[in-house]
Amino acid sequence: MSFVGRSVLISGAAMGIGLATAGRFLEHGADVWLADRDERALASACGDLPLARRDRAIVLDVTNEDDWADAASRIATAGGLDVLINNAGRGHFRMLADTSLAEWREIRAVNVDALFLGTRAVLPMLDASGSGAIVNVASIRGMTSGPGSGSYSAAKGAARMFGKAAALEFAALGNGVRVNTVNPGLIDTPLSRAVFNDPAASARRLADIPLGRAGTAEEVADAIVFLASDAAAYITGAEVTIDGGQTAG
Ligand SMILES: NC(=O)c1ccc[n+]([C@@H]2O[C@H](COP(=O)([O-])OP(=O)(O)OC[C@H]3O[C@@H](n4cnc5c(N)ncnc54)[C@H](O)[C@@H]3O)[C@@H](O)[C@H]2O)c1
């Protein structure tokens, strides 16, 4: 699998799944743009990835339309974009009755509105690419929910449908842009660290996973890279679930 000569933008690239995905694309020869709102973590991510270029770091809040416009114009000036990975997202654990409208909107903004903003901002470049691809990172929490997961589940469920809608629109336009979604289960990243820091919560969560362990960020990254690659040229509007079998039963 080669991404030599292709340009890839990854949101939420400073840590976790985004960082692992950046590492994989770099190994496959891509020109990788790392975007994150956490400037310090982004700088340290660029230092951790031997192949990363510091001039490819973009400080961006995925919920901000102007930030996307600035990022798109910077990338266009540098030669264009072939792949967008909409990975940035945030968890939220609170019962619906205790969730404020502001929190609800914040979770929706980062987990689903951002996919729309990012896609729209870079679409002209993906159109021009001829082999454009988008991979969105949703969650198994967008497939099944539970007490305390309402706002996150609603946003991730919408993210899954956004991927299908965009895939069908772009297929109808004939611009060659494919859109697919990954649904991670429990993955060991800074986002899920609270689970692993609590032995009882961790044992409960692991008991639900047929493979008996959490996934790694690299295991999600491998699925993302595959969906963005030419090996997946006939796959669009699809979803890959990476959850150790959790949602199979
Ligand atoms: N870790 C899991 O168990 C798990 C499970 C299912 C889905 N996911 C999804 O995977 C994606 C990545 O999660 P992760 O576990 O790597 O999380 P993480 O918290 O380890 O990393 C997320 C990154 O996104 C960045 N980010 C957050 N909000 C942002 C914003 N508004 N603008 C720009 N950057 C922003 C953070 O600064 C951070 O660098 C998310 O969409 C998450 O919902 C994670």
PDB file of C-alpha atoms and ligand atoms in Angstrom:
ATOM      1  CA  MET A   1       0.000   0.000   0.000  1.00  0.00           C
ATOM      2  CA  SER A   2       1.586   3.291  -1.016  1.00  0.00           C
ATOM      3  CA  PHE A   3       0.564   6.892  -0.434  1.00  0.00           C
ATOM      4  CA  VAL A   4       3.636   8.361  -2.089  1.00  0.00           C
ATOM      5  CA  GLY A   5       2.614  11.585  -3.842  1.00  0.00           C
ATOM      6  CA  ARG A   6      -0.635  11.831  -1.848  1.00  0.00           C
ATOM      7  CA  SER A   7      -1.496  14.422   0.710  1.00  0.00           C
ATOM      8  CA  VAL A   8      -3.472  13.505   3.842  1.00  0.00           C
ATOM      9  CA  LEU A   9      -5.074  15.740   6.494  1.00  0.00           C
ATOM     10  CA  ILE A  10      -5.872  14.213   9.899  1.00  0.00           C
ATOM     11  CA  SER A  11      -7.882  16.082  12.537  1.00  0.00           C
ATOM     12  CA  GLY A  12      -7.209  15.344  16.200  1.00  0.00           C
ATOM     13  CA  ALA A  13      -3.721  14.183  15.196  1.00  0.00           C
ATOM     14  CA  ALA A  14      -1.913  15.197  18.384  1.00  0.00           C
ATOM     15  CA  MET A  15      -2.678  11.998  20.299  1.00  0.00           C
ATOM     16  CA  GLY A  16      -4.532   8.701  20.372  1.00  0.00           C
ATOM     17  CA  ILE A  17      -6.053   7.337  17.168  1.00  0.00           C
ATOM     18  CA  GLY A  18      -5.186  10.454  15.145  1.00  0.00           C
ATOM     19  CA  LEU A  19      -1.512  10.276  16.115  1.00  0.00           C
ATOM     20  CA  ALA A  20      -1.301   6.555  15.305  1.00  0.00           C
ATOM     21  CA  THR A  21      -3.024   7.216  11.961  1.00  0.00           C
ATOM     22  CA  ALA A  22      -0.550   9.972  11.137  1.00  0.00           C
ATOM     23  CA  GLY A  23       2.288   7.553  11.895  1.00  0.00           C
ATOM     24  CA  ARG A  24       0.852   4.882   9.596  1.00  0.00           C
ATOM     25  CA  PHE A  25       0.265   7.295   6.679  1.00  0.00           C
ATOM     26  CA  LEU A  26       3.813   8.624   7.074  1.00  0.00           C
ATOM     27  CA  GLU A  27       5.176   5.056   6.961  1.00  0.00           C
ATOM     28  CA  HIS A  28       3.255   4.589   3.698  1.00  0.00           C
ATOM     29  CA  GLY A  29       4.928   7.646   2.164  1.00  0.00           C
ATOM     30  CA  ALA A  30       2.107  10.217   2.449  1.00  0.00           C
ATOM     31  CA  ASP A  31       2.588  13.944   2.861  1.00  0.00           C
ATOM     32  CA  VAL A  32       0.728  14.264   6.191  1.00  0.00           C
ATOM     33  CA  TRP A  33      -0.920  17.394   7.616  1.00  0.00           C
ATOM     34  CA  LEU A  34      -1.505  17.042  11.360  1.00  0.00           C
ATOM     35  CA  ALA A  35      -4.336  19.218  12.683  1.00  0.00           C
ATOM     36  CA  ASP A  36      -5.353  19.665  16.311  1.00  0.00           C
ATOM     37  CA  ARG A  37      -6.583  22.414  18.596  1.00  0.00           C
ATOM     38  CA  ASP A  38      -3.974  21.534  21.250  1.00  0.00           C
ATOM     39  CA  GLU A  39      -0.914  23.404  19.981  1.00  0.00           C
ATOM     40  CA  ARG A  40       1.509  22.016  22.560  1.00  0.00           C
ATOM     41  CA  ALA A  41       0.444  18.399  22.049  1.00  0.00           C
ATOM     42  CA  LEU A  42       0.629  18.937  18.290  1.00  0.00           C
ATOM     43  CA  ALA A  43       4.228  20.156  18.518  1.00  0.00           C
ATOM     44  CA  SER A  44       5.150  17.187  20.669  1.00  0.00           C
ATOM     45  CA  ALA A  45       3.380  14.806  18.215  1.00  0.00           C
ATOM     46  CA  CYS A  46       5.452  16.220  15.356  1.00  0.00           C
ATOM     47  CA  GLY A  47       8.553  15.571  17.456  1.00  0.00           C
ATOM     48  CA  ASP A  48       7.458  11.981  18.192  1.00  0.00           C
ATOM     49  CA  LEU A  49       6.907  11.083  14.534  1.00  0.00           C
ATOM     50  CA  PRO A  50      10.311  10.859  12.853  1.00  0.00           C
ATOM     51  CA  LEU A  51       8.870  11.404   9.369  1.00  0.00           C
ATOM     52  CA  ALA A  52       6.517  14.288  10.263  1.00  0.00           C
ATOM     53  CA  ARG A  53       7.198  17.777   8.941  1.00  0.00           C
ATOM     54  CA  ARG A  54       6.768  20.615  11.419  1.00  0.00           C
ATOM     55  CA  ASP A  55       5.524  22.906   8.636  1.00  0.00           C
ATOM     56  CA  ARG A  56       2.617  20.471   8.180  1.00  0.00           C
ATOM     57  CA  ALA A  57       1.167  21.131  11.678  1.00  0.00           C
ATOM     58  CA  ILE A  58      -2.111  23.065  11.706  1.00  0.00           C
ATOM     59  CA  VAL A  59      -3.663  24.473  14.873  1.00  0.00           C
ATOM     60  CA  LEU A  60      -7.360  24.149  14.202  1.00  0.00           C
ATOM     61  CA  ASP A  61     -10.596  23.801  16.146  1.00  0.00           C
ATOM     62  CA  VAL A  62     -12.703  21.436  14.034  1.00  0.00           C
ATOM     63  CA  THR A  63     -15.890  23.186  15.159  1.00  0.00           C
ATOM     64  CA  ASN A  64     -14.725  26.516  13.727  1.00  0.00           C
ATOM     65  CA  GLU A  65     -15.609  27.222  10.093  1.00  0.00           C
ATOM     66  CA  ASP A  66     -12.923  29.920   9.699  1.00  0.00           C
ATOM     67  CA  ASP A  67     -10.209  27.554  10.966  1.00  0.00           C
ATOM     68  CA  TRP A  68     -11.190  25.057   8.262  1.00  0.00           C
ATOM     69  CA  ALA A  69     -11.113  27.771   5.590  1.00  0.00           C
ATOM     70  CA  ASP A  70      -7.599  28.835   6.680  1.00  0.00           C
ATOM     71  CA  ALA A  71      -6.394  25.223   6.743  1.00  0.00           C
ATOM     72  CA  ALA A  72      -7.852  24.516   3.303  1.00  0.00           C
ATOM     73  CA  SER A  73      -6.249  27.572   1.753  1.00  0.00           C
ATOM     74  CA  ARG A  74      -2.851  26.715   3.287  1.00  0.00           C
ATOM     75  CA  ILE A  75      -3.036  23.131   1.979  1.00  0.00           C
ATOM     76  CA  ALA A  76      -4.247  24.271  -1.461  1.00  0.00           C
ATOM     77  CA  THR A  77      -1.271  26.626  -1.717  1.00  0.00           C
ATOM     78  CA  ALA A  78       1.032  23.714  -0.884  1.00  0.00           C
ATOM     79  CA  GLY A  79      -0.410  21.589  -3.727  1.00  0.00           C
ATOM     80  CA  GLY A  80      -3.781  20.126  -2.708  1.00  0.00           C
ATOM     81  CA  LEU A  81      -5.272  17.250  -0.757  1.00  0.00           C
ATOM     82  CA  ASP A  82      -6.211  13.635  -1.541  1.00  0.00           C
ATOM     83  CA  VAL A  83      -7.406  12.273   1.808  1.00  0.00           C
ATOM     84  CA  LEU A  84      -9.282  13.740   4.790  1.00  0.00           C
ATOM     85  CA  ILE A  85      -9.477  11.837   8.081  1.00  0.00           C
ATOM     86  CA  ASN A  86     -12.175  13.372  10.299  1.00  0.00           C
ATOM     87  CA  ASN A  87     -10.934  11.909  13.562  1.00  0.00           C
ATOM     88  CA  ALA A  88     -11.147  14.635  16.230  1.00  0.00           C
ATOM     89  CA  GLY A  89     -13.900  13.910  18.717  1.00  0.00           C
ATOM     90  CA  ARG A  90     -14.767  14.063  22.389  1.00  0.00           C
ATOM     91  CA  GLY A  91     -16.514  11.734  24.766  1.00  0.00           C
ATOM     92  CA  HIS A  92     -19.178  12.800  27.211  1.00  0.00           C
ATOM     93  CA  PHE A  93     -20.650  10.765  30.030  1.00  0.00           C
ATOM     94  CA  ARG A  94     -23.677  12.321  31.711  1.00  0.00           C
ATOM     95  CA  MET A  95     -27.309  11.351  32.081  1.00  0.00           C
ATOM     96  CA  LEU A  96     -29.558  13.238  29.670  1.00  0.00           C
ATOM     97  CA  ALA A  97     -31.514  14.766  32.539  1.00  0.00           C
ATOM     98  CA  ASP A  98     -28.296  16.381  33.806  1.00  0.00           C
ATOM     99  CA  THR A  99     -26.990  17.494  30.402  1.00  0.00           C
ATOM    100  CA  SER A 100     -27.259  21.184  29.562  1.00  0.00           C
ATOM    101  CA  LEU A 101     -28.150  22.368  26.070  1.00  0.00           C
ATOM    102  CA  ALA A 102     -24.683  23.937  25.837  1.00  0.00           C
ATOM    103  CA  GLU A 103     -23.015  20.572  26.561  1.00  0.00           C
ATOM    104  CA  TRP A 104     -25.307  18.786  24.109  1.00  0.00           C
ATOM    105  CA  ARG A 105     -24.396  21.283  21.382  1.00  0.00           C
ATOM    106  CA  GLU A 106     -20.693  21.103  22.199  1.00  0.00           C
ATOM    107  CA  ILE A 107     -20.664  17.328  21.842  1.00  0.00           C
ATOM    108  CA  ARG A 108     -22.659  17.478  18.635  1.00  0.00           C
ATOM    109  CA  ALA A 109     -20.368  20.219  17.264  1.00  0.00           C
ATOM    110  CA  VAL A 110     -17.137  18.280  17.699  1.00  0.00           C
ATOM    111  CA  ASN A 111     -18.440  14.817  16.831  1.00  0.00           C
ATOM    112  CA  VAL A 112     -20.699  15.582  13.871  1.00  0.00           C
ATOM    113  CA  ASP A 113     -20.853  19.254  12.799  1.00  0.00           C
ATOM    114  CA  ALA A 114     -17.069  19.119  12.362  1.00  0.00           C
ATOM    115  CA  LEU A 115     -17.407  16.340   9.771  1.00  0.00           C
ATOM    116  CA  PHE A 116     -19.663  18.555   7.688  1.00  0.00           C
ATOM    117  CA  LEU A 117     -17.392  21.598   8.055  1.00  0.00           C
ATOM    118  CA  GLY A 118     -14.218  19.676   7.241  1.00  0.00           C
ATOM    119  CA  THR A 119     -15.714  17.848   4.285  1.00  0.00           C
ATOM    120  CA  ARG A 120     -17.134  21.019   2.769  1.00  0.00           C
ATOM    121  CA  ALA A 121     -13.898  22.968   3.256  1.00  0.00           C
ATOM    122  CA  VAL A 122     -11.645  20.486   1.460  1.00  0.00           C
ATOM    123  CA  LEU A 123     -14.075  19.078  -1.106  1.00  0.00           C
ATOM    124  CA  PRO A 124     -12.780  21.171  -4.045  1.00  0.00           C
ATOM    125  CA  MET A 125      -9.301  19.712  -3.456  1.00  0.00           C
ATOM    126  CA  LEU A 126     -10.621  16.156  -3.137  1.00  0.00           C
ATOM    127  CA  ASP A 127     -12.646  16.704  -6.343  1.00  0.00           C
ATOM    128  CA  ALA A 128      -9.470  17.694  -8.145  1.00  0.00           C
ATOM    129  CA  SER A 129      -7.538  14.729  -6.720  1.00  0.00           C
ATOM    130  CA  GLY A 130      -9.256  12.084  -8.854  1.00  0.00           C
ATOM    131  CA  SER A 131      -8.828   9.550  -6.022  1.00  0.00           C
ATOM    132  CA  GLY A 132     -10.195  11.536  -3.105  1.00  0.00           C
ATOM    133  CA  ALA A 133     -11.162   9.706   0.069  1.00  0.00           C
ATOM    134  CA  ILE A 134     -12.635  10.628   3.418  1.00  0.00           C
ATOM    135  CA  VAL A 135     -12.667   8.432   6.496  1.00  0.00           C
ATOM    136  CA  ASN A 136     -14.786   9.522   9.452  1.00  0.00           C
ATOM    137  CA  VAL A 137     -14.196   8.198  12.956  1.00  0.00           C
ATOM    138  CA  ALA A 138     -17.543   7.488  14.626  1.00  0.00           C
ATOM    139  CA  SER A 139     -17.997   4.919  17.417  1.00  0.00           C
ATOM    140  CA  ILE A 140     -19.862   1.785  18.399  1.00  0.00           C
ATOM    141  CA  ARG A 141     -21.637   4.201  20.756  1.00  0.00           C
ATOM    142  CA  GLY A 142     -23.333   5.463  17.582  1.00  0.00           C
ATOM    143  CA  MET A 143     -24.667   1.925  17.022  1.00  0.00           C
ATOM    144  CA  THR A 144     -25.710   1.005  20.565  1.00  0.00           C
ATOM    145  CA  SER A 145     -26.157   3.333  23.518  1.00  0.00           C
ATOM    146  CA  GLY A 146     -26.456   3.126  27.279  1.00  0.00           C
ATOM    147  CA  PRO A 147     -27.259   5.261  30.327  1.00  0.00           C
ATOM    148  CA  GLY A 148     -24.999   8.316  30.351  1.00  0.00           C
ATOM    149  CA  SER A 149     -24.078   8.043  26.661  1.00  0.00           C
ATOM    150  CA  GLY A 150     -27.021   9.969  25.199  1.00  0.00           C
ATOM    151  CA  SER A 151     -25.334  13.063  23.792  1.00  0.00           C
ATOM    152  CA  TYR A 152     -22.272  11.176  22.521  1.00  0.00           C
ATOM    153  CA  SER A 153     -24.380   8.362  21.011  1.00  0.00           C
ATOM    154  CA  ALA A 154     -26.718  10.778  19.264  1.00  0.00           C
ATOM    155  CA  ALA A 155     -23.766  12.664  17.761  1.00  0.00           C
ATOM    156  CA  LYS A 156     -21.885   9.529  16.699  1.00  0.00           C
ATOM    157  CA  GLY A 157     -25.045   8.003  15.230  1.00  0.00           C
ATOM    158  CA  ALA A 158     -25.445  11.169  13.154  1.00  0.00           C
ATOM    159  CA  ALA A 159     -21.778  10.936  12.155  1.00  0.00           C
ATOM    160  CA  ARG A 160     -22.395   7.442  10.762  1.00  0.00           C
ATOM    161  CA  MET A 161     -25.317   8.696   8.672  1.00  0.00           C
ATOM    162  CA  PHE A 162     -23.338  11.728   7.529  1.00  0.00           C
ATOM    163  CA  GLY A 163     -20.778   9.343   6.038  1.00  0.00           C
ATOM    164  CA  LYS A 164     -23.429   7.458   4.067  1.00  0.00           C
ATOM    165  CA  ALA A 165     -25.116  10.652   2.847  1.00  0.00           C
ATOM    166  CA  ALA A 166     -21.835  12.187   1.694  1.00  0.00           C
ATOM    167  CA  ALA A 167     -20.768   8.934  -0.014  1.00  0.00           C
ATOM    168  CA  LEU A 168     -23.984   8.804  -2.027  1.00  0.00           C
ATOM    169  CA  GLU A 169     -23.885  12.488  -2.973  1.00  0.00           C
ATOM    170  CA  PHE A 170     -20.296  12.275  -4.167  1.00  0.00           C
ATOM    171  CA  ALA A 171     -21.023   9.065  -6.094  1.00  0.00           C
ATOM    172  CA  ALA A 172     -23.929  10.864  -7.800  1.00  0.00           C
ATOM    173  CA  LEU A 173     -21.661  13.799  -8.612  1.00  0.00           C
ATOM    174  CA  GLY A 174     -19.138  11.369 -10.092  1.00  0.00           C
ATOM    175  CA  ASN A 175     -16.196  13.173  -8.493  1.00  0.00           C
ATOM    176  CA  GLY A 176     -14.507   9.934  -7.414  1.00  0.00           C
ATOM    177  CA  VAL A 177     -14.547  10.896  -3.719  1.00  0.00           C
ATOM    178  CA  ARG A 178     -15.240   7.897  -1.480  1.00  0.00           C
ATOM    179  CA  VAL A 179     -16.487   8.308   2.097  1.00  0.00           C
ATOM    180  CA  ASN A 180     -16.315   5.601   4.735  1.00  0.00           C
ATOM    181  CA  THR A 181     -16.625   5.337   8.502  1.00  0.00           C
ATOM    182  CA  VAL A 182     -14.850   3.418  11.229  1.00  0.00           C
ATOM    183  CA  ASN A 183     -16.609   2.550  14.480  1.00  0.00           C
ATOM    184  CA  PRO A 184     -14.067   1.874  17.217  1.00  0.00           C
ATOM    185  CA  GLY A 185     -15.059   0.080  20.406  1.00  0.00           C
ATOM    186  CA  LEU A 186     -12.920   0.456  23.540  1.00  0.00           C
ATOM    187  CA  ILE A 187      -9.517   1.691  22.379  1.00  0.00           C
ATOM    188  CA  ASP A 188      -6.604   2.468  24.683  1.00  0.00           C
ATOM    189  CA  THR A 189      -6.012   6.217  24.163  1.00  0.00           C
ATOM    190  CA  PRO A 190      -5.934   9.329  26.389  1.00  0.00           C
ATOM    191  CA  LEU A 191      -9.715   9.639  25.788  1.00  0.00           C
ATOM    192  CA  SER A 192     -10.439   6.281  27.447  1.00  0.00           C
ATOM    193  CA  ARG A 193      -7.726   6.535  30.114  1.00  0.00           C
ATOM    194  CA  ALA A 194     -10.324   7.078  32.866  1.00  0.00           C
ATOM    195  CA  VAL A 195     -11.707   3.594  32.211  1.00  0.00           C
ATOM    196  CA  PHE A 196      -8.283   1.978  32.609  1.00  0.00           C
ATOM    197  CA  ASN A 197      -7.514   4.018  35.726  1.00  0.00           C
ATOM    198  CA  ASP A 198     -10.565   2.490  37.429  1.00  0.00           C
ATOM    199  CA  PRO A 199     -10.027  -1.287  37.847  1.00  0.00           C
ATOM    200  CA  ALA A 200     -13.744  -2.002  38.439  1.00  0.00           C
ATOM    201  CA  ALA A 201     -14.866   0.012  35.394  1.00  0.00           C
ATOM    202  CA  SER A 202     -12.144  -1.541  33.306  1.00  0.00           C
ATOM    203  CA  ALA A 203     -13.123  -5.116  34.323  1.00  0.00           C
ATOM    204  CA  ARG A 204     -16.777  -4.346  33.532  1.00  0.00           C
ATOM    205  CA  ARG A 205     -15.932  -2.979  30.103  1.00  0.00           C
ATOM    206  CA  LEU A 206     -13.553  -5.805  29.229  1.00  0.00           C
ATOM    207  CA  ALA A 207     -16.168  -8.397  30.211  1.00  0.00           C
ATOM    208  CA  ASP A 208     -18.325  -7.105  27.328  1.00  0.00           C
ATOM    209  CA  ILE A 209     -15.580  -7.629  24.755  1.00  0.00           C
ATOM    210  CA  PRO A 210     -15.391 -11.116  23.230  1.00  0.00           C
ATOM    211  CA  LEU A 211     -11.660 -10.764  22.438  1.00  0.00           C
ATOM    212  CA  GLY A 212     -11.135  -9.851  26.111  1.00  0.00           C
ATOM    213  CA  ARG A 213      -9.004  -6.762  25.618  1.00  0.00           C
ATOM    214  CA  ALA A 214      -9.132  -3.144  24.498  1.00  0.00           C
ATOM    215  CA  GLY A 215      -7.979  -2.287  20.993  1.00  0.00           C
ATOM    216  CA  THR A 216      -4.911  -0.228  20.202  1.00  0.00           C
ATOM    217  CA  ALA A 217      -4.872   3.064  18.324  1.00  0.00           C
ATOM    218  CA  GLU A 218      -2.707   1.377  15.670  1.00  0.00           C
ATOM    219  CA  GLU A 219      -5.401  -1.262  15.062  1.00  0.00           C
ATOM    220  CA  VAL A 220      -7.887   1.518  14.264  1.00  0.00           C
ATOM    221  CA  ALA A 221      -5.277   3.358  12.181  1.00  0.00           C
ATOM    222  CA  ASP A 222      -4.729   0.281  10.002  1.00  0.00           C
ATOM    223  CA  ALA A 223      -8.436   0.140   9.119  1.00  0.00           C
ATOM    224  CA  ILE A 224      -8.482   3.879   8.370  1.00  0.00           C
ATOM    225  CA  VAL A 225      -5.460   3.624   6.078  1.00  0.00           C
ATOM    226  CA  PHE A 226      -7.004   0.664   4.241  1.00  0.00           C
ATOM    227  CA  LEU A 227     -10.288   2.539   3.635  1.00  0.00           C
ATOM    228  CA  ALA A 228      -8.380   5.561   2.300  1.00  0.00           C
ATOM    229  CA  SER A 229      -6.238   3.446  -0.018  1.00  0.00           C
ATOM    230  CA  ASP A 230      -6.700   2.222  -3.586  1.00  0.00           C
ATOM    231  CA  ALA A 231      -7.192  -1.276  -2.134  1.00  0.00           C
ATOM    232  CA  ALA A 232     -10.628   0.003  -1.067  1.00  0.00           C
ATOM    233  CA  ALA A 233     -11.464   1.608  -4.446  1.00  0.00           C
ATOM    234  CA  TYR A 234     -14.877  -0.131  -4.592  1.00  0.00           C
ATOM    235  CA  ILE A 235     -15.805   0.667  -0.975  1.00  0.00           C
ATOM    236  CA  THR A 236     -17.866   3.759  -0.252  1.00  0.00           C
ATOM    237  CA  GLY A 237     -20.668   4.507   2.205  1.00  0.00           C
ATOM    238  CA  ALA A 238     -19.403   1.578   4.274  1.00  0.00           C
ATOM    239  CA  GLU A 239     -18.486   1.097   7.912  1.00  0.00           C
ATOM    240  CA  VAL A 240     -15.773  -0.940   9.573  1.00  0.00           C
ATOM    241  CA  THR A 241     -16.327  -1.802  13.215  1.00  0.00           C
ATOM    242  CA  ILE A 242     -13.188  -2.350  15.291  1.00  0.00           C
ATOM    243  CA  ASP A 243     -14.480  -3.550  18.646  1.00  0.00           C
ATOM    244  CA  GLY A 244     -13.109  -7.008  19.449  1.00  0.00           C
ATOM    245  CA  GLY A 245     -16.545  -8.435  18.611  1.00  0.00           C
ATOM    246  CA  GLN A 246     -18.472  -6.325  21.138  1.00  0.00           C
ATOM    247  CA  THR A 247     -21.383  -5.458  18.836  1.00  0.00           C
ATOM    248  CA  ALA A 248     -21.504  -8.836  17.056  1.00  0.00           C
ATOM    249  CA  GLY A 249     -23.753 -10.567  19.566  1.00  0.00           C
TER     250      GLY A 249
HETATM  251  N1  LIG B   1     -10.707   5.802  22.470  1.00  0.00           N
HETATM  252  C1  LIG B   1     -11.853   5.169  22.322  1.00  0.00           C
HETATM  253  O1  LIG B   1     -12.164   4.219  23.081  1.00  0.00           O
HETATM  254  C2  LIG B   1     -12.797   5.564  21.207  1.00  0.00           C
HETATM  255  C3  LIG B   1     -13.892   4.720  20.968  1.00  0.00           C
HETATM  256  C4  LIG B   1     -14.767   5.048  19.955  1.00  0.00           C
HETATM  257  C5  LIG B   1     -14.568   6.193  19.196  1.00  0.00           C
HETATM  258  N2  LIG B   1     -13.510   6.996  19.461  1.00  0.00           N
HETATM  259  C6  LIG B   1     -13.366   8.198  18.623  1.00  0.00           C
HETATM  260  O2  LIG B   1     -12.076   8.217  18.041  1.00  0.00           O
HETATM  261  C7  LIG B   1     -11.678   9.570  17.804  1.00  0.00           C
HETATM  262  C8  LIG B   1     -10.306   9.795  18.394  1.00  0.00           C
HETATM  263  O3  LIG B   1     -10.393   9.512  19.778  1.00  0.00           O
HETATM  264  P1  LIG B   1      -9.128   9.228  20.697  1.00  0.00           P
HETATM  265  O4  LIG B   1      -9.490   8.115  21.584  1.00  0.00           O
HETATM  266  O5  LIG B   1      -7.894   9.159  19.912  1.00  0.00           O
HETATM  267  O6  LIG B   1      -9.183  10.592  21.562  1.00  0.00           O
HETATM  268  P2  LIG B   1      -8.020  11.438  22.272  1.00  0.00           P
HETATM  269  O7  LIG B   1      -8.705  12.280  23.270  1.00  0.00           O
HETATM  270  O8  LIG B   1      -6.935  10.526  22.681  1.00  0.00           O
HETATM  271  O9  LIG B   1      -7.504  12.368  21.059  1.00  0.00           O
HETATM  272  C9  LIG B   1      -8.400  13.256  20.447  1.00  0.00           C
HETATM  273  C10 LIG B   1      -7.629  14.406  19.819  1.00  0.00           C
HETATM  274  O10 LIG B   1      -8.600  15.285  19.230  1.00  0.00           O
HETATM  275  C11 LIG B   1      -8.281  16.615  19.593  1.00  0.00           C
HETATM  276  N3  LIG B   1      -9.495  17.430  19.589  1.00  0.00           N
HETATM  277  C12 LIG B   1     -10.552  17.355  20.433  1.00  0.00           C
HETATM  278  N4  LIG B   1     -11.442  18.313  20.152  1.00  0.00           N
HETATM  279  C13 LIG B   1     -10.936  19.007  19.096  1.00  0.00           C
HETATM  280  C14 LIG B   1     -11.394  20.126  18.363  1.00  0.00           C
HETATM  281  N5  LIG B   1     -12.544  20.749  18.666  1.00  0.00           N
HETATM  282  N6  LIG B   1     -10.642  20.567  17.327  1.00  0.00           N
HETATM  283  C15 LIG B   1      -9.462  19.970  17.022  1.00  0.00           C
HETATM  284  N7  LIG B   1      -8.971  18.922  17.707  1.00  0.00           N
HETATM  285  C16 LIG B   1      -9.699  18.446  18.732  1.00  0.00           C
HETATM  286  C17 LIG B   1      -7.662  16.523  20.981  1.00  0.00           C
HETATM  287  O11 LIG B   1      -6.866  17.673  21.272  1.00  0.00           O
HETATM  288  C18 LIG B   1      -6.842  15.228  20.846  1.00  0.00           C
HETATM  289  O12 LIG B   1      -5.540  15.495  20.355  1.00  0.00           O
HETATM  290  C19 LIG B   1     -12.779  10.439  18.417  1.00  0.00           C
HETATM  291  O13 LIG B   1     -13.665  10.842  17.401  1.00  0.00           O
HETATM  292  C20 LIG B   1     -13.469   9.491  19.388  1.00  0.00           C
HETATM  293  O14 LIG B   1     -14.806   9.857  19.630  1.00  0.00           O
HETATM  294  C21 LIG B   1     -12.607   6.712  20.442  1.00  0.00           C
END
